mmCIF file of C-alpha atoms and ligand atoms in Angstrom:
data_model
loop_
_atom_site.group_PDB
_atom_site.id
_atom_site.type_symbol
_atom_site.label_atom_id
_atom_site.label_comp_id
_atom_site.label_asym_id
_atom_site.label_seq_id
_atom_site.Cartn_x
_atom_site.Cartn_y
_atom_site.Cartn_z
ATOM 1 C CA LEU J 20 0.000 0.000 0.000
ATOM 2 C CA VAL J 21 2.822 2.398 0.912
ATOM 3 C CA LEU J 22 4.474 1.647 -2.449
ATOM 4 C CA LEU J 23 1.202 2.263 -4.323
ATOM 5 C CA LEU J 24 0.668 5.552 -2.501
ATOM 6 C CA ALA J 25 4.244 6.585 -3.313
ATOM 7 C CA ILE J 26 3.812 5.737 -7.024
ATOM 8 C CA ASN J 27 0.479 7.553 -7.103
ATOM 9 C CA SER J 28 1.930 10.634 -5.473
ATOM 10 C CA GLN J 29 4.923 10.640 -7.847
ATOM 11 C CA HIS J 30 2.535 10.272 -10.812
ATOM 12 C CA ARG J 31 0.443 13.189 -9.582
ATOM 13 C CA GLN J 32 3.581 15.313 -9.211
ATOM 14 C CA THR J 33 4.484 14.598 -12.869
ATOM 15 C CA ILE J 34 0.983 15.671 -13.958
ATOM 16 C CA ASN J 35 1.137 18.812 -11.862
ATOM 17 C CA CYS J 36 4.566 19.602 -13.338
ATOM 18 C CA THR J 37 3.184 19.345 -16.878
ATOM 19 C CA MET J 38 0.210 21.532 -16.123
ATOM 20 C CA LYS J 39 2.384 23.965 -14.203
ATOM 21 C CA ALA J 40 4.804 24.176 -17.145
ATOM 22 C CA LEU J 41 1.874 24.968 -19.470
ATOM 23 C CA ARG J 42 0.365 27.510 -17.100
ATOM 24 C CA ASP J 43 3.724 29.207 -16.472
ATOM 25 C CA ARG J 44 4.361 29.373 -20.201
ATOM 26 C CA ILE J 45 0.950 30.941 -20.867
ATOM 27 C CA LEU J 46 1.587 33.571 -18.192
ATOM 28 C CA LYS J 47 5.135 34.212 -19.405
ATOM 29 C CA ASP J 48 4.683 34.151 -23.195
ATOM 30 C CA GLY J 49 0.930 34.538 -23.815
ATOM 31 C CA LYS J 50 -0.186 37.869 -25.255
ATOM 32 C CA CYS J 51 -3.639 39.269 -24.811
ATOM 33 C CA TYR J 52 -5.524 40.990 -27.625
ATOM 34 C CA PRO J 53 -8.799 42.903 -27.578
ATOM 35 C CA GLY J 54 -11.928 40.806 -28.112
ATOM 36 C CA GLY J 55 -10.848 37.986 -25.819
ATOM 37 C CA ILE J 56 -8.018 36.647 -27.980
ATOM 38 C CA LEU J 57 -4.872 35.120 -26.550
ATOM 39 C CA LYS J 58 -1.806 34.723 -28.719
ATOM 40 C CA VAL J 59 0.534 31.882 -27.931
ATOM 41 C CA ASP J 60 2.727 32.273 -31.007
ATOM 42 C CA LYS J 61 5.909 31.693 -29.054
ATOM 43 C CA PHE J 62 5.207 28.059 -28.168
ATOM 44 C CA ILE J 63 2.024 26.717 -29.850
ATOM 45 C CA ASN J 64 0.734 28.690 -32.838
ATOM 46 C CA HIS J 65 3.798 29.867 -34.744
ATOM 47 C CA GLN J 66 7.031 28.852 -33.061
ATOM 48 C CA MET J 67 6.324 25.485 -31.402
ATOM 49 C CA ASP J 68 7.804 23.783 -28.363
ATOM 50 C CA PRO J 69 7.807 20.047 -29.181
ATOM 51 C CA ASN J 70 8.859 19.063 -25.686
ATOM 52 C CA LEU J 71 5.967 20.911 -24.046
ATOM 53 C CA MET J 72 3.636 19.553 -26.767
ATOM 54 C CA LYS J 73 4.725 16.001 -25.953
ATOM 55 C CA ARG J 74 4.001 16.555 -22.260
ATOM 56 C CA ILE J 75 0.609 18.046 -23.119
ATOM 57 C CA CYS J 76 -0.241 14.993 -25.229
ATOM 58 C CA VAL J 77 0.921 12.570 -22.552
ATOM 59 C CA GLU J 78 -1.541 14.297 -20.214
ATOM 60 C CA PHE J 79 -4.390 13.946 -22.756
ATOM 61 C CA ILE J 80 -3.476 10.265 -23.097
ATOM 62 C CA ARG J 81 -3.558 9.852 -19.300
ATOM 63 C CA ARG J 82 -7.002 11.462 -19.082
ATOM 64 C CA TYR J 83 -8.407 9.260 -21.865
ATOM 65 C CA ALA J 84 -6.516 6.133 -20.796
ATOM 66 C CA SER J 85 -9.665 4.111 -20.147
ATOM 67 C CA THR J 86 -11.329 5.159 -23.412
ATOM 68 C CA GLU J 87 -11.165 3.128 -26.592
ATOM 69 C CA ILE J 88 -9.896 5.300 -29.457
ATOM 70 C CA ASN J 89 -8.996 4.298 -33.014
ATOM 71 C CA LYS J 90 -8.491 7.708 -34.617
ATOM 72 C CA ILE J 91 -7.396 11.223 -33.709
ATOM 73 C CA ILE J 92 -9.125 14.073 -35.490
ATOM 74 C CA THR J 93 -8.548 17.789 -35.546
ATOM 75 C CA ILE J 94 -9.222 20.837 -37.688
ATOM 76 C CA GLU J 95 -6.620 22.673 -39.749
ATOM 77 C CA ALA J 96 -4.356 24.384 -39.153
ATOM 78 C CA SER J 97 -3.558 24.901 -35.479
ATOM 79 C CA GLY J 98 -4.877 21.531 -34.267
ATOM 80 C CA ILE J 99 -2.526 19.568 -36.490
ATOM 81 C CA ALA J 100 0.519 19.863 -34.206
ATOM 82 C CA PRO J 101 -1.101 18.360 -31.073
ATOM 83 C CA ALA J 102 -2.996 15.821 -33.195
ATOM 84 C CA ILE J 103 0.083 14.453 -34.948
ATOM 85 C CA MET J 104 1.879 14.194 -31.596
ATOM 86 C CA MET J 105 -1.102 12.272 -30.163
ATOM 87 C CA GLY J 106 -1.197 9.977 -33.174
ATOM 88 C CA PHE J 107 2.518 9.336 -32.901
ATOM 89 C CA LEU J 108 2.368 8.533 -29.184
ATOM 90 C CA LEU J 109 -0.706 6.301 -29.536
ATOM 91 C CA ASP J 110 0.272 4.836 -32.911
ATOM 92 C CA LEU J 111 -3.090 5.873 -34.362
ATOM 93 C CA PRO J 112 -4.065 7.562 -37.651
ATOM 94 C CA VAL J 113 -4.657 11.313 -37.610
ATOM 95 C CA VAL J 114 -7.227 13.071 -39.799
ATOM 96 C CA PHE J 115 -7.672 16.823 -40.040
ATOM 97 C CA ALA J 116 -10.865 18.448 -41.226
ATOM 98 C CA LYS J 117 -10.053 20.772 -44.120
ATOM 99 C CA LYS J 118 -11.267 24.332 -44.309
ATOM 100 C CA LYS J 119 -10.440 25.054 -47.928
ATOM 101 C CA PRO J 120 -12.586 24.125 -50.930
ATOM 102 C CA SER J 121 -11.433 20.730 -51.975
ATOM 103 C CA THR J 122 -11.330 18.486 -55.016
ATOM 104 C CA MET J 123 -12.439 15.643 -52.759
ATOM 105 C CA ALA J 124 -15.196 13.596 -54.394
ATOM 106 C CA ASP J 125 -17.004 11.880 -51.588
ATOM 107 C CA MET J 126 -16.975 14.051 -48.507
ATOM 108 C CA LEU J 127 -18.845 15.023 -45.399
ATOM 109 C CA SER J 128 -19.325 18.748 -45.076
ATOM 110 C CA THR J 129 -20.423 21.250 -42.445
ATOM 111 C CA THR J 130 -20.072 24.976 -41.766
ATOM 112 C CA VAL J 131 -18.121 26.563 -38.925
ATOM 113 C CA PHE J 132 -18.115 30.169 -37.782
ATOM 114 C CA SER J 133 -14.648 31.474 -36.963
ATOM 115 C CA PHE J 134 -14.729 34.219 -34.399
ATOM 116 C CA THR J 135 -11.045 35.079 -34.868
ATOM 117 C CA LYS J 136 -11.718 35.649 -38.601
ATOM 118 C CA GLN J 137 -15.395 36.694 -38.117
ATOM 119 C CA ARG J 138 -16.671 34.595 -40.993
ATOM 120 C CA GLU J 139 -18.239 31.258 -41.786
ATOM 121 C CA TYR J 140 -16.389 28.614 -43.770
ATOM 122 C CA HIS J 141 -16.960 25.087 -45.042
ATOM 123 C CA VAL J 142 -15.184 22.233 -43.336
ATOM 124 C CA VAL J 143 -14.865 18.855 -45.006
ATOM 125 C CA ILE J 144 -13.612 15.338 -44.276
ATOM 126 C CA SER J 145 -13.440 12.552 -46.824
ATOM 127 C CA LYS J 146 -15.938 9.736 -46.179
ATOM 128 C CA GLU J 147 -12.962 7.425 -46.577
ATOM 129 C CA TYR J 148 -11.316 8.745 -43.396
ATOM 130 C CA LEU J 149 -14.276 9.139 -41.046
ATOM 131 C CA ARG J 150 -16.569 6.149 -40.954
ATOM 132 C CA GLU J 151 -19.262 4.374 -39.018
ATOM 133 C CA GLY J 152 -17.707 2.498 -36.109
ATOM 134 C CA ASP J 153 -14.777 4.900 -35.690
ATOM 135 C CA LYS J 154 -14.057 5.889 -32.088
ATOM 136 C CA VAL J 155 -12.705 9.350 -32.426
ATOM 137 C CA LEU J 156 -10.798 11.664 -30.094
ATOM 138 C CA PHE J 157 -10.731 15.303 -31.225
ATOM 139 C CA VAL J 158 -7.881 17.586 -30.152
ATOM 140 C CA ASP J 159 -7.339 21.298 -30.762
ATOM 141 C CA ASP J 160 -5.287 24.192 -29.433
ATOM 142 C CA PHE J 161 -8.171 26.383 -28.171
ATOM 143 C CA LEU J 162 -11.746 26.036 -27.025
ATOM 144 C CA ALA J 163 -13.530 29.390 -27.313
ATOM 145 C CA TYR J 164 -17.236 29.469 -28.284
ATOM 146 C CA GLY J 165 -17.273 25.842 -29.382
ATOM 147 C CA ASN J 166 -18.006 26.532 -33.051
ATOM 148 C CA ALA J 167 -15.252 24.252 -34.379
ATOM 149 C CA ALA J 168 -16.346 21.620 -31.857
ATOM 150 C CA LYS J 169 -19.955 21.918 -33.079
ATOM 151 C CA GLY J 170 -18.782 21.332 -36.660
ATOM 152 C CA ILE J 171 -16.805 18.244 -35.655
ATOM 153 C CA ILE J 172 -19.745 16.876 -33.644
ATOM 154 C CA ASP J 173 -21.871 17.291 -36.797
ATOM 155 C CA LEU J 174 -19.297 15.576 -39.056
ATOM 156 C CA CYS J 175 -19.016 12.600 -36.664
ATOM 157 C CA LYS J 176 -22.808 12.330 -36.546
ATOM 158 C CA GLN J 177 -23.034 12.357 -40.340
ATOM 159 C CA ALA J 178 -20.360 9.632 -40.532
ATOM 160 C CA GLY J 179 -21.965 7.498 -37.806
ATOM 161 C CA ALA J 180 -18.649 7.709 -35.915
ATOM 162 C CA GLU J 181 -18.511 7.872 -32.118
ATOM 163 C CA LEU J 182 -16.898 11.017 -30.746
ATOM 164 C CA VAL J 183 -15.461 9.637 -27.507
ATOM 165 C CA GLY J 184 -14.022 12.932 -26.311
ATOM 166 C CA MET J 185 -12.526 16.310 -27.045
ATOM 167 C CA GLY J 186 -9.254 17.685 -25.685
ATOM 168 C CA PHE J 187 -8.102 21.290 -25.744
ATOM 169 C CA ILE J 188 -4.756 22.715 -24.686
ATOM 170 C CA ILE J 189 -6.337 26.024 -23.643
ATOM 171 C CA GLU J 190 -9.989 26.676 -22.792
ATOM 172 C CA LYS J 191 -11.307 30.220 -22.504
ATOM 173 C CA ALA J 192 -14.065 29.481 -20.012
ATOM 174 C CA PHE J 193 -15.656 32.928 -20.369
ATOM 175 C CA GLN J 194 -16.646 32.100 -23.961
ATOM 176 C CA HIS J 195 -18.603 29.009 -22.811
ATOM 177 C CA GLY J 196 -17.684 26.515 -25.561
ATOM 178 C CA ARG J 197 -17.746 23.696 -23.007
ATOM 179 C CA GLU J 198 -21.539 24.017 -22.742
ATOM 180 C CA VAL J 199 -21.937 23.239 -26.464
ATOM 181 C CA ILE J 200 -19.846 20.078 -26.076
ATOM 182 C CA GLU J 201 -21.402 18.823 -22.858
ATOM 183 C CA GLN J 202 -24.922 19.503 -24.126
ATOM 184 C CA ALA J 203 -24.083 17.187 -27.016
ATOM 185 C CA GLY J 204 -23.167 14.528 -24.427
ATOM 186 C CA VAL J 205 -19.463 14.574 -25.310
ATOM 187 C CA ARG J 206 -16.658 14.491 -22.745
ATOM 188 C CA CYS J 207 -14.506 17.634 -22.714
ATOM 189 C CA GLU J 208 -11.008 17.910 -21.236
ATOM 190 C CA SER J 209 -8.840 21.007 -21.264
ATOM 191 C CA LEU J 210 -5.426 21.450 -19.714
ATOM 192 C CA ALA J 211 -5.297 25.172 -18.916
ATOM 193 C CA ILE J 212 -8.493 27.074 -18.228
ATOM 194 C CA ILE J 213 -8.550 30.846 -18.628
ATOM 195 C CA GLU J 214 -11.206 32.547 -16.549
ATOM 196 C CA SER J 215 -10.729 36.025 -17.899
ATOM 197 C CA LEU J 216 -8.663 38.169 -20.247
ATOM 198 C CA GLU J 217 -10.251 41.386 -19.001
ATOM 199 C CA ASN J 218 -8.022 44.455 -19.170
ATOM 200 C CA CYS J 219 -5.556 42.251 -21.027
ATOM 201 C CA GLU J 220 -4.696 40.389 -17.863
ATOM 202 C CA ILE J 221 -4.505 36.599 -18.108
ATOM 203 C CA LYS J 222 -6.429 35.019 -15.216
ATOM 204 C CA LEU J 223 -6.039 31.248 -15.028
ATOM 205 C CA LYS J 224 -8.390 28.993 -13.097
ATOM 206 C CA GLU J 225 -6.722 27.438 -10.054
ATOM 207 C CA ASP J 226 -6.179 23.651 -10.122
HETATM 208 P P1 5GP E 14 -14.255 28.132 -31.234
HETATM 209 O O1 5GP E 14 -14.596 27.372 -32.491
HETATM 210 O O2 5GP E 14 -14.277 27.261 -30.007
HETATM 211 O O3 5GP E 14 -15.064 29.362 -31.090
HETATM 212 O O4 5GP E 14 -12.759 28.627 -31.428
HETATM 213 C C1 5GP E 14 -11.750 27.687 -31.463
HETATM 214 C C2 5GP E 14 -10.886 27.837 -32.692
HETATM 215 O O5 5GP E 14 -10.580 29.211 -32.941
HETATM 216 C C3 5GP E 14 -9.569 27.125 -32.450
HETATM 217 O O6 5GP E 14 -9.398 26.182 -33.502
HETATM 218 C C4 5GP E 14 -8.499 28.189 -32.477
HETATM 219 O O7 5GP E 14 -7.595 27.943 -33.508
HETATM 220 C C5 5GP E 14 -9.220 29.506 -32.713
HETATM 221 N N1 5GP E 14 -9.160 30.362 -31.514
HETATM 222 C C6 5GP E 14 -10.188 30.692 -30.701
HETATM 223 N N2 5GP E 14 -9.795 31.548 -29.744
HETATM 224 C C7 5GP E 14 -8.482 31.752 -29.926
HETATM 225 C C8 5GP E 14 -7.508 32.543 -29.237
HETATM 226 O O8 5GP E 14 -7.777 33.242 -28.253
HETATM 227 N N3 5GP E 14 -6.244 32.474 -29.711
HETATM 228 C C9 5GP E 14 -5.894 31.717 -30.804
HETATM 229 N N4 5GP E 14 -4.612 31.718 -31.170
HETATM 230 N N5 5GP E 14 -6.795 30.973 -31.487
HETATM 231 C C10 5GP E 14 -8.074 30.987 -31.055
#
């Protein structure tokens, strides 16, 4: 029992270290923009930190350890980095929903509103890569209003695939995207939760 408790406590320390590293990095390198936008171009969205990304993905894998998954999906472009790392670590295929008009013949299609770009766009996935019976984990960099998530939920429904969960590196809780996901009955996990960006001050939710 003592050994188990020791292992458990060491494991928890590793998790806390990962989340602390992410939180510290957001506070150190995150930049706030008007309209509730956070830029993390120094380690996620432009320059990338592969070591931190690996730790982030290990934490997603820990949280979904008891869930059967056969495919990782994301949406281009910013979700591709965490998704490919997840796929690599789990040895699973990775599919990204495409935003651009495509020459794809047989595809599933939905529309997503982008609040960073303030416009609606089509998002497609080939029917070949999202099918009935798939058990899909979606990962992305940010959860804001849940519009991208809504589009992915729709695509999975059209395909007859099971969306077993969604994982976000950063959730902006004040934009309430989690409600969209949970109302659809889908599990939502995010690693750093921002409570407010008011007055361009980053306020993170305590653990
Ligand atoms: P949602 O669809 O949940 O409203 O917004 C999520 C999508 O918009 C993510 O794929 C992300 O790329 C982008 N996004 C939303 N908020 C932010 C933000 O504050 N910073 C950055 N860099 N991207 C964001």
